Short mmCIF file of N, CA and C in Angstrom, two decimals:
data_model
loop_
_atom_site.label_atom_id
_atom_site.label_comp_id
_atom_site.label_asym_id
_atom_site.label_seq_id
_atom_site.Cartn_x
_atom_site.Cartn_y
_atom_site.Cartn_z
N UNK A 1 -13.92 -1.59 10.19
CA UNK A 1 -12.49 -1.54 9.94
C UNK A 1 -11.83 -2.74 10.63
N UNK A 2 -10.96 -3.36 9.99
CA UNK A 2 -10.17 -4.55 10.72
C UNK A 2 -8.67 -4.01 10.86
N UNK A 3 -8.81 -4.15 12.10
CA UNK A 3 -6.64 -4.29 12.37
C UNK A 3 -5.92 -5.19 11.65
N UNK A 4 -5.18 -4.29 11.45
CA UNK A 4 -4.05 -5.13 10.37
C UNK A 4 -4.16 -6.70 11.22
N UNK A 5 -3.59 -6.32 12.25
CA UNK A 5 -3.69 -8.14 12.85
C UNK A 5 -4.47 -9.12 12.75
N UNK A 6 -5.70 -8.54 11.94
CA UNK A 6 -6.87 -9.57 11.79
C UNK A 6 -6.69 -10.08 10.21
N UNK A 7 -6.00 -9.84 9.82
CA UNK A 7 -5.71 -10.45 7.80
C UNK A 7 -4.80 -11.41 7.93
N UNK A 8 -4.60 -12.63 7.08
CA UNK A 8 -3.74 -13.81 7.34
C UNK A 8 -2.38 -13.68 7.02
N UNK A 9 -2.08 -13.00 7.10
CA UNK A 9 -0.62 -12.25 6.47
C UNK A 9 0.24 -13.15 5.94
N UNK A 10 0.90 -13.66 4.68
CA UNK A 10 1.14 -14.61 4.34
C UNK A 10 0.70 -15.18 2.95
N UNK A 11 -0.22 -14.86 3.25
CA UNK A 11 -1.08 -15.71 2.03
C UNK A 11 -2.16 -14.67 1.24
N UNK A 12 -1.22 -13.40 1.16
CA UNK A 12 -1.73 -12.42 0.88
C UNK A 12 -1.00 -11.87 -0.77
N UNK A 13 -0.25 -13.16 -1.27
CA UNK A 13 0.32 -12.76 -2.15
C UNK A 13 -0.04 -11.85 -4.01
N UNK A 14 0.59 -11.42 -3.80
CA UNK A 14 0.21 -10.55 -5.19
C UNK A 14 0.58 -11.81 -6.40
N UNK A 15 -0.43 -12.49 -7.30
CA UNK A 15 -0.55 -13.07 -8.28
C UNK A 15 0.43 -13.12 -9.03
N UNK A 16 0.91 -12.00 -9.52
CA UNK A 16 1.82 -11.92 -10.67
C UNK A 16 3.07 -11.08 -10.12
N UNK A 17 3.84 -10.24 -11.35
CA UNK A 17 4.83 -9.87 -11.30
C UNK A 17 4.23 -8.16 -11.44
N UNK A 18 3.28 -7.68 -11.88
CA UNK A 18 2.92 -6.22 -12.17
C UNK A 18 1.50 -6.53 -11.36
N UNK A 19 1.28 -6.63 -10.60
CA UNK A 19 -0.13 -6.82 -9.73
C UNK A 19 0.34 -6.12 -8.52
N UNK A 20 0.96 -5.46 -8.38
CA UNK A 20 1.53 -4.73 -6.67
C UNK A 20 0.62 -3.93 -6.45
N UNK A 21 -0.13 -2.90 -6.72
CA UNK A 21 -0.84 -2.00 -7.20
C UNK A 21 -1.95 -2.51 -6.67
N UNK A 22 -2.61 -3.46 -7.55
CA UNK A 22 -3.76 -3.81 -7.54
C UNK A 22 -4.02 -4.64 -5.97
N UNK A 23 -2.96 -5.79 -5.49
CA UNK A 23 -2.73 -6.11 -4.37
C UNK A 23 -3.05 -4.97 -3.59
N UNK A 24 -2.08 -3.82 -3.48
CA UNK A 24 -2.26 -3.29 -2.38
C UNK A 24 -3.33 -2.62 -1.94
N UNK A 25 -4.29 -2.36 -3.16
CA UNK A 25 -5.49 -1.81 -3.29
C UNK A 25 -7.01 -2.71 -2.51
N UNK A 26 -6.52 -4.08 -2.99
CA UNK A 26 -7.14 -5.36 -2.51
C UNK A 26 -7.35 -5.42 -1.10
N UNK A 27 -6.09 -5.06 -0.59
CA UNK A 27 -5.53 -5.10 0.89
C UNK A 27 -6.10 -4.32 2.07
N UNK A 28 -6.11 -2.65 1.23
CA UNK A 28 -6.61 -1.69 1.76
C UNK A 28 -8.05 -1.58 2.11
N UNK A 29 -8.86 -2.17 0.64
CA UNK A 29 -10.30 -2.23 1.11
C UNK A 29 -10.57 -3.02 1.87
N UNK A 30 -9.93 -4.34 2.08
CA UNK A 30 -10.36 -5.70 3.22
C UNK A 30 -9.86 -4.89 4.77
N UNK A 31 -9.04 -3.68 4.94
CA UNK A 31 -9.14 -3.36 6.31
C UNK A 31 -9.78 -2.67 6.31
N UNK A 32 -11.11 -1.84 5.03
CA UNK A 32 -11.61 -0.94 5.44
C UNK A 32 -12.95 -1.65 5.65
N UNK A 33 -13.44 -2.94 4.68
CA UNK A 33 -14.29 -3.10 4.88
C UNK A 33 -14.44 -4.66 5.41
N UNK A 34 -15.10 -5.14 6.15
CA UNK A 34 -14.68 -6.98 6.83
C UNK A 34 -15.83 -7.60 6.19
N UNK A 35 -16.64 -6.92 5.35
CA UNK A 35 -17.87 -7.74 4.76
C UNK A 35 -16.88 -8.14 3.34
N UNK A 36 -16.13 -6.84 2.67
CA UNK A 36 -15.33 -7.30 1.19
C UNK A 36 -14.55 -8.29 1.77
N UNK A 37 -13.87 -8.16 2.95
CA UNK A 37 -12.61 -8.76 3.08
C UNK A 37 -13.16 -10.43 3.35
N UNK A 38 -13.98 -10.58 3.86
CA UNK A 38 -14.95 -12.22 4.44
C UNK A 38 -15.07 -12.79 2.92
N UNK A 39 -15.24 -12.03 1.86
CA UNK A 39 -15.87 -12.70 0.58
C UNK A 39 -14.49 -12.91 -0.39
N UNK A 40 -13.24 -12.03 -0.43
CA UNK A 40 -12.36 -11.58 -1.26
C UNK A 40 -11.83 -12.86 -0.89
N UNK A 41 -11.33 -13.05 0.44
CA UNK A 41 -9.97 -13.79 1.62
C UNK A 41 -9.90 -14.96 0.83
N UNK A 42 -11.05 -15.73 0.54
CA UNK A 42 -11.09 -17.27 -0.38
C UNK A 42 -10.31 -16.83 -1.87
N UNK A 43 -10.52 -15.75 -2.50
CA UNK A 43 -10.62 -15.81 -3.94
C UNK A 43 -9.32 -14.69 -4.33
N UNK A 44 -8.36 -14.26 -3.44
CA UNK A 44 -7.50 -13.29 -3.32
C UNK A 44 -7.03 -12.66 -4.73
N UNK A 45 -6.72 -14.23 -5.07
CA UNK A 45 -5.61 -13.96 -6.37
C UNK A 45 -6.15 -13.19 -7.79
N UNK A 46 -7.49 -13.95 -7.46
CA UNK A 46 -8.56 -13.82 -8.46
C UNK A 46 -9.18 -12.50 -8.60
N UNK A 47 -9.32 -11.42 -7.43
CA UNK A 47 -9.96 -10.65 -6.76
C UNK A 47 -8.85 -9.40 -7.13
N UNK A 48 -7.78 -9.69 -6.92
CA UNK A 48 -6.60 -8.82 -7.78
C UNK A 48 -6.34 -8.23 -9.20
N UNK A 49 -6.17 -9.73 -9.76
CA UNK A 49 -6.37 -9.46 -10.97
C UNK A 49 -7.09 -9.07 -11.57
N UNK A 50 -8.43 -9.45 -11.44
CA UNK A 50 -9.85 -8.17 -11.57
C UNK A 50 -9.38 -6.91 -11.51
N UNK A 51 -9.33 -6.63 -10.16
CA UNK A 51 -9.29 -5.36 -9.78
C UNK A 51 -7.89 -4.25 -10.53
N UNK A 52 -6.90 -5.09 -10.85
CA UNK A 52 -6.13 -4.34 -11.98
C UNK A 52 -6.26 -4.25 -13.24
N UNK A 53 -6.99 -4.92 -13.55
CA UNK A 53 -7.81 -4.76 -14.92
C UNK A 53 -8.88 -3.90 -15.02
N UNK A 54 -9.47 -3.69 -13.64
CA UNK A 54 -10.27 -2.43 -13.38
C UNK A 54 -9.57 -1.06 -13.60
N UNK A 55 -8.92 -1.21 -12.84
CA UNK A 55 -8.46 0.36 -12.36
C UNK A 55 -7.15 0.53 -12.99
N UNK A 56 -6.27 -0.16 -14.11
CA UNK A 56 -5.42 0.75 -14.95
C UNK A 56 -5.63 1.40 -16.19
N UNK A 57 -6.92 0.96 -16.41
CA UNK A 57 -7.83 1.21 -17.60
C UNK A 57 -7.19 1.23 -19.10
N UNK A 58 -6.47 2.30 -19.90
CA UNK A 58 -5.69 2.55 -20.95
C UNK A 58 -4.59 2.52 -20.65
N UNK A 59 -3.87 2.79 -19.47
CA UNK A 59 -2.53 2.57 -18.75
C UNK A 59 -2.19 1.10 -19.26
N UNK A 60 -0.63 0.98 -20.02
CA UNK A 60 -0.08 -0.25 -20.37
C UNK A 60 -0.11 -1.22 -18.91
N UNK A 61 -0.71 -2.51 -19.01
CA UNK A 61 -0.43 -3.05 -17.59
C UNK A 61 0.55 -3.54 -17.74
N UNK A 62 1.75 -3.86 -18.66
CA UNK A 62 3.38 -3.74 -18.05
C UNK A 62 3.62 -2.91 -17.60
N UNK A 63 3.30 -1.64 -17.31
CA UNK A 63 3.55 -0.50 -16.21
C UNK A 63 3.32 -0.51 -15.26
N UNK A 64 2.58 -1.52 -14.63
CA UNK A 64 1.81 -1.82 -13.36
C UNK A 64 0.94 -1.08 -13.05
N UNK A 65 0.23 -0.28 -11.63
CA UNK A 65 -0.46 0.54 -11.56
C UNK A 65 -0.61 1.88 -11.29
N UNK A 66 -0.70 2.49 -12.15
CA UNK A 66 -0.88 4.00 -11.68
C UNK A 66 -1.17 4.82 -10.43
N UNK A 67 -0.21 6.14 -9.88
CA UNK A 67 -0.71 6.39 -8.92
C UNK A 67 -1.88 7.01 -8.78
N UNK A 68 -2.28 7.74 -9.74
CA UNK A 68 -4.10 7.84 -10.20
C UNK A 68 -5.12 7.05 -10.33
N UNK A 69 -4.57 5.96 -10.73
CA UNK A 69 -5.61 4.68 -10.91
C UNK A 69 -5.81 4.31 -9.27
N UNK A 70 -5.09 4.53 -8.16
CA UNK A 70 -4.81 4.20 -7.29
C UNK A 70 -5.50 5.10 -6.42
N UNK A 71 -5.32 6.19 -6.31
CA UNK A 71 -6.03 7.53 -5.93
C UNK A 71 -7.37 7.28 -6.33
N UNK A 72 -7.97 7.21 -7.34
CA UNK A 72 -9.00 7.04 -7.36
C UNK A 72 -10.00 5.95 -7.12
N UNK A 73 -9.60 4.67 -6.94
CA UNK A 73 -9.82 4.05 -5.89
C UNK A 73 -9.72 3.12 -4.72
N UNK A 74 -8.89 3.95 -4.15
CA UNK A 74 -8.77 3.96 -2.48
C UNK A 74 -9.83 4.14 -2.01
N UNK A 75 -10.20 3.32 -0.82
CA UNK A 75 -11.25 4.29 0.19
C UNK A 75 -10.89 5.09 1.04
N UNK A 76 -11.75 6.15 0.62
CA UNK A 76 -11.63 7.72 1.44
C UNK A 76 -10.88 8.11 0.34
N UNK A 77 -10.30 9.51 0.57
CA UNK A 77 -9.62 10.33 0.03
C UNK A 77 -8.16 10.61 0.40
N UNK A 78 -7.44 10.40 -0.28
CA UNK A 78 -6.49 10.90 -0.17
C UNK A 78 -5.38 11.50 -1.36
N UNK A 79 -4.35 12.18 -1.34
CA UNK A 79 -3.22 12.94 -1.72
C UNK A 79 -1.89 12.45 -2.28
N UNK A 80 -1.45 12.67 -3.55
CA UNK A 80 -0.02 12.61 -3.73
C UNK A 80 0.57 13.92 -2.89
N UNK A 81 1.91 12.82 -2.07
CA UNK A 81 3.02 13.14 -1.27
C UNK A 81 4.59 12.38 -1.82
N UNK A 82 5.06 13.64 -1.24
CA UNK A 82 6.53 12.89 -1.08
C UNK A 82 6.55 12.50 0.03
N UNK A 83 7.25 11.02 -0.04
CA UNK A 83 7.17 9.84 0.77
C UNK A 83 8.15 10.18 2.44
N UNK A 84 7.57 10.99 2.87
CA UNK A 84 8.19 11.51 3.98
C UNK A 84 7.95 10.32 5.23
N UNK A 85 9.05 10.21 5.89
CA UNK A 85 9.15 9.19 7.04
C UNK A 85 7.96 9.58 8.01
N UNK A 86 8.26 10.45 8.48
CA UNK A 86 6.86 11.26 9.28
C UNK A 86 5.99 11.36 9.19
N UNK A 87 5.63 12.24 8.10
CA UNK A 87 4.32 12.27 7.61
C UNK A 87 3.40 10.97 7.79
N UNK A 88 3.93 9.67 6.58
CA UNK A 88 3.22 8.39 6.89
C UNK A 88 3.32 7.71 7.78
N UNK A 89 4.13 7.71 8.58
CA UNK A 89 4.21 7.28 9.71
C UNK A 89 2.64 7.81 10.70
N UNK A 90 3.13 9.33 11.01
CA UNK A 90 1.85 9.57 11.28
C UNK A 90 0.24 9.13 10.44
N UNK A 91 -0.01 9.46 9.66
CA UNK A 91 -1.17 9.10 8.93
C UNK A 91 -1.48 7.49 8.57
N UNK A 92 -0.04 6.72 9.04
CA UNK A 92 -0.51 5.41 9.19
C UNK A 92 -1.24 4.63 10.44
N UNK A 93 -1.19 5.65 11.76
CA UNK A 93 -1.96 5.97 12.44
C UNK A 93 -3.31 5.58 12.24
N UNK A 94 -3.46 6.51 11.47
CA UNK A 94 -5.08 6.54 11.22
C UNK A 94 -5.86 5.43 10.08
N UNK A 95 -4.84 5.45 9.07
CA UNK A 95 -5.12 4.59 7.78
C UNK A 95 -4.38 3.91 6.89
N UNK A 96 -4.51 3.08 6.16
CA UNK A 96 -3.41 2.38 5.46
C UNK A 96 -2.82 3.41 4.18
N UNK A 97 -1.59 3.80 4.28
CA UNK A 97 -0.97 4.24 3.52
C UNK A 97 0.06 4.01 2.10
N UNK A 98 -0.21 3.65 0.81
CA UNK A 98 0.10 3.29 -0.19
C UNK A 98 1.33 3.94 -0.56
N UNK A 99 2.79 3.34 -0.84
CA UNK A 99 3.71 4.14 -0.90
C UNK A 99 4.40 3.25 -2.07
N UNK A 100 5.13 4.32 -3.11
CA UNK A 100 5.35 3.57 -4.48
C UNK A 100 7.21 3.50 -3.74
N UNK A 101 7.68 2.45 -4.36
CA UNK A 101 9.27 2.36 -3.49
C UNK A 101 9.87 1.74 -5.26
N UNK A 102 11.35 2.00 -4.90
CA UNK A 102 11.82 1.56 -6.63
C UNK A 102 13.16 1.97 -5.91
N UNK A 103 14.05 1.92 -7.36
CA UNK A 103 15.57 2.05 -7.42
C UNK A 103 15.76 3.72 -7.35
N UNK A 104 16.78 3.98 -7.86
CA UNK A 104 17.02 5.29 -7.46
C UNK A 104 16.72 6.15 -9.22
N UNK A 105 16.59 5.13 -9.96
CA UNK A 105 15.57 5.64 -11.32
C UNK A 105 14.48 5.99 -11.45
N UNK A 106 13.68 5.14 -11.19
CA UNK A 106 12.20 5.52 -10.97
C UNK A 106 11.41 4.41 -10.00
N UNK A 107 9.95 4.59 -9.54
CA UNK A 107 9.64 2.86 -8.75
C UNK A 107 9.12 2.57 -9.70
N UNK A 108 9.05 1.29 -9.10
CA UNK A 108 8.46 -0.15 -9.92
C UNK A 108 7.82 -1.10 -8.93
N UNK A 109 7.25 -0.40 -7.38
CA UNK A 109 6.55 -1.48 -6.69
C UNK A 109 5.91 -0.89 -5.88
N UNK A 110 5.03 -1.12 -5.21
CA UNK A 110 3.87 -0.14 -4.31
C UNK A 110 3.51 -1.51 -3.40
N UNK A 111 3.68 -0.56 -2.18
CA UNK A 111 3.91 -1.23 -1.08
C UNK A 111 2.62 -0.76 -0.26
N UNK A 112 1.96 -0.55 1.21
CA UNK A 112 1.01 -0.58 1.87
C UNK A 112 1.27 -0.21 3.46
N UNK A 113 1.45 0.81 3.97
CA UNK A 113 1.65 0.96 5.18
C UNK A 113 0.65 0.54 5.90
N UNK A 114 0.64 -0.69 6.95
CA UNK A 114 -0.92 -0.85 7.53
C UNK A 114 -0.98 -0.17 9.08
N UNK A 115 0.65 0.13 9.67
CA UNK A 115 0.25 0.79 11.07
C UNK A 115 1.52 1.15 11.13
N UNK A 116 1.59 1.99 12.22
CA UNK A 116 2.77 2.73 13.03
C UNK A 116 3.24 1.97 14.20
N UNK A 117 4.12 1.28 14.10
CA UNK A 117 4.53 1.19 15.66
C UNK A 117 5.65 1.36 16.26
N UNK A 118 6.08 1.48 17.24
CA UNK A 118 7.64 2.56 17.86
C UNK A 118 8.48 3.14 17.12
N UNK A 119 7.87 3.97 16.46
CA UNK A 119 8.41 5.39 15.06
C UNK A 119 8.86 3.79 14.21
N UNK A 120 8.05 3.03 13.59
CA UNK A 120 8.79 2.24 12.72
C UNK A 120 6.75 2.31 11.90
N UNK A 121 7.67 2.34 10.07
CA UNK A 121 6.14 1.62 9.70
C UNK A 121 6.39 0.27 9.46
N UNK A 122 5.03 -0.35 9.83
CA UNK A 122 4.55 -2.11 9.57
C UNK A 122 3.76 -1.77 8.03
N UNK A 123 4.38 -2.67 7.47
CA UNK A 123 4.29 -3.03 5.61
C UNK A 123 3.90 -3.96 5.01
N UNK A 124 2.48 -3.73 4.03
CA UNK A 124 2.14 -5.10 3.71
C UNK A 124 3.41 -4.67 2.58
N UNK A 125 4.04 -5.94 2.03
CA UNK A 125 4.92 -6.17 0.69
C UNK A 125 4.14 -7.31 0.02
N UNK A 126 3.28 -7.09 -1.06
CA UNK A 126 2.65 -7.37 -1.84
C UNK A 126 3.24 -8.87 -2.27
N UNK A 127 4.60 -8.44 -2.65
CA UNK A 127 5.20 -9.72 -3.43
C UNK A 127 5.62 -10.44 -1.99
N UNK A 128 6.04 -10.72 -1.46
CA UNK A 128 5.69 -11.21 -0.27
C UNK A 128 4.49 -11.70 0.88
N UNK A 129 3.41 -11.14 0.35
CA UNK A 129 2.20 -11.53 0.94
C UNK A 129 2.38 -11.03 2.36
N UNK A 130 3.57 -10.54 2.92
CA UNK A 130 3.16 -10.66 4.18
C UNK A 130 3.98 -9.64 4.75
N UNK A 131 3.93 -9.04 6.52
CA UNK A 131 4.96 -7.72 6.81
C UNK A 131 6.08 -7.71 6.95
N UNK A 132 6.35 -6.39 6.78
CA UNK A 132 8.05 -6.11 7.10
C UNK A 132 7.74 -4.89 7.81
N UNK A 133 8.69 -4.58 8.49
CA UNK A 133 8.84 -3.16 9.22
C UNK A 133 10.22 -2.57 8.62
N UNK A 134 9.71 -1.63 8.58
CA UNK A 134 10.80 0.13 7.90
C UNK A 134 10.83 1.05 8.87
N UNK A 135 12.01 1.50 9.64
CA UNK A 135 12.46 2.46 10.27
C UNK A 135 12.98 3.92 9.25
N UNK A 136 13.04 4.24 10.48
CA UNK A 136 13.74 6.16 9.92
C UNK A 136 15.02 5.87 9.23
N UNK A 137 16.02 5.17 10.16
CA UNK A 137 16.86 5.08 9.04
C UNK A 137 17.37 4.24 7.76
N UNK A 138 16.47 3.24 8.07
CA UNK A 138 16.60 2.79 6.50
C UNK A 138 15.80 3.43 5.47
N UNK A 139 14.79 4.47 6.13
CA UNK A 139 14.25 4.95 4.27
C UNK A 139 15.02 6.36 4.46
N UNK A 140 15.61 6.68 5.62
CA UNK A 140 16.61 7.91 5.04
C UNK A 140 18.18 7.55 4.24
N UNK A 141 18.58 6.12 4.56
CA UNK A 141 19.10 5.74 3.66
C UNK A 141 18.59 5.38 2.43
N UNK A 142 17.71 5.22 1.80
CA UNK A 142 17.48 4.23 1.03
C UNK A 142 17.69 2.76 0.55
N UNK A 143 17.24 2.43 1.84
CA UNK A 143 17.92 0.80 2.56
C UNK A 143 15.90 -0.03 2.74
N UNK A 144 15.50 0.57 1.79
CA UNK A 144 13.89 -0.18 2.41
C UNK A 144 14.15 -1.93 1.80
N UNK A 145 13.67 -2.57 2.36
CA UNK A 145 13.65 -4.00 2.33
C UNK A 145 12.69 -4.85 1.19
N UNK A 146 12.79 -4.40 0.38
CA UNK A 146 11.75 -5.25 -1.00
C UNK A 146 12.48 -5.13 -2.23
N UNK A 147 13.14 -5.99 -1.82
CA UNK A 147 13.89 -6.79 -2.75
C UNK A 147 15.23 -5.76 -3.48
N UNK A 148 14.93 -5.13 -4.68
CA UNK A 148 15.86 -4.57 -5.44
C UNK A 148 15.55 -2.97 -5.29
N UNK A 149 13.96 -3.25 -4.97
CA UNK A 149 13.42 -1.51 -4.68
C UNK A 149 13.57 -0.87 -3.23
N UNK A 150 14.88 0.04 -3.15
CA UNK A 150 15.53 0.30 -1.93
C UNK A 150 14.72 1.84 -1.46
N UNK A 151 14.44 2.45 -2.39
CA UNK A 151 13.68 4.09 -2.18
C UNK A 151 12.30 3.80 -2.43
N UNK A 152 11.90 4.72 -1.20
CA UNK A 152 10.25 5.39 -1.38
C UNK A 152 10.50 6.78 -2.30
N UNK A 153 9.77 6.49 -3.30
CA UNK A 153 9.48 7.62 -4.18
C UNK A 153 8.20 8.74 -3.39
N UNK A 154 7.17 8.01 -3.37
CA UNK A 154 5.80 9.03 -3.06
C UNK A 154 4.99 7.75 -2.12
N UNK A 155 4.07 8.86 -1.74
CA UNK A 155 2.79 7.75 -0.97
C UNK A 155 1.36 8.79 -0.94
N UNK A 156 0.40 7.99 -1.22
CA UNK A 156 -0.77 8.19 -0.92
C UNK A 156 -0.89 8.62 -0.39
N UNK A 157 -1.35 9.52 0.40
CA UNK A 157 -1.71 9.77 2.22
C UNK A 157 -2.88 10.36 2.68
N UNK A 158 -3.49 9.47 3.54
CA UNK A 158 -5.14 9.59 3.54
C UNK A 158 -5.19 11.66 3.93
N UNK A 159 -6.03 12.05 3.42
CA UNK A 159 -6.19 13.59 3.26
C UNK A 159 -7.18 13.36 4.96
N UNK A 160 -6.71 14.61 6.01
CA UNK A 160 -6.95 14.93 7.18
C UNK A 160 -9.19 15.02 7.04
N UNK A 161 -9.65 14.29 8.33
CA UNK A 161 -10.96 14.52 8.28
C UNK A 161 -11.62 15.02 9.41
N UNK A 162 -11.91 16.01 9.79
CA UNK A 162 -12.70 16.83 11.30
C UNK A 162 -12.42 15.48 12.41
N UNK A 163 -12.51 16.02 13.54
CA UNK A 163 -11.98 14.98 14.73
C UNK A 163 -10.82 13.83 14.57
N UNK A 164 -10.48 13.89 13.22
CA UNK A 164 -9.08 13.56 13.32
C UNK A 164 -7.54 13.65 13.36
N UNK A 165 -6.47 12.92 13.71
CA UNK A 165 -5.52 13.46 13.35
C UNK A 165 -5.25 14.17 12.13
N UNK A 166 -3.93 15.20 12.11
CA UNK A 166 -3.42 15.57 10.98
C UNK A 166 -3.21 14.26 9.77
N UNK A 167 -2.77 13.56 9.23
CA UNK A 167 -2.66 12.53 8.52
C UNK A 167 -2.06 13.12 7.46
N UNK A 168 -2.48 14.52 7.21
CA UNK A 168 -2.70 15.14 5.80
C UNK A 168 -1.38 15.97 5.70
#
């Protein structure tokens, strides 16, 4: 597993305009695994776009990526949630947490919790390549910082495993 602090943050950008998904998916396996992440890090952009062409399968990819396509592969297991401040906060603790954020219609961008720190989450933002931090009260406002998409709709959240925290 690599700490978020060990990825070049920056130059982590999501390719296109409907690649958020697939980015954040990209993202997640390079902290789970440092052998994918050593081989991906050169070829990022490339390594994305693959990988959303993988995993939206019959899903229109002007829709971007599914939270199923997404669920299914993540590493490890985890759960559709409503995007509770707490909850991921806690479980970002333990693991990187995938959270879909949009207007107050529906989302349109999926973002990446990579850690918790002083009740705030640290955020990969895909279209940005690089972090932001989200407090309690900007996602109880609906004040989150990516761009036009102000609300967390839902998030991933790694499902609880023996000797670990709740997460779940």
């Amino acid at each position: 597993m690599i700490a978020p602090d060990g990825l070049p943050w920056g130059r982590l950008k999501q390719p296109d305009r409907l690649s958020c998904g697939a980015a954040v998916l990209v993202v997640a396996r390079m902290l789970s695994d440092e052998v994918y992440a050593g081989r991906v890090l050169p070829r990022f952009a490339e390594e994305v776009l693959a990988t959303h062409r993988q995993v939206v399968g019959w899903w229109p990819r002007a829709l971007g990526t599914p939270p199923w396509a997404l669920l299914r592969h993540l590493p490890g297991r985890h759960r559709l949630a409503r995007a509770d401040f707490a909850e991921v906060l806690d479980a970002a603790g333990h693991d990187p947490v995938p959270v879909y954020v949009g207007n107050r219609v529906l989302p349109r961008h999926v973002v990446l919790v990579v850690a918790a720190a002083h009740g705030t989450w640290v955020v990969y933002d895909p279209a940005r390549g690089g972090l932001v931090t989200v407090d309690a009260e900007q996602a109880a406002q609906d004040r989150l910082p990516f761009g036009r998409w102000h609300r967390a709709w839902f998030a991933l959240v790694p499902r609880a495993t023996p000797g670990r925290g709740s997460g779940s």
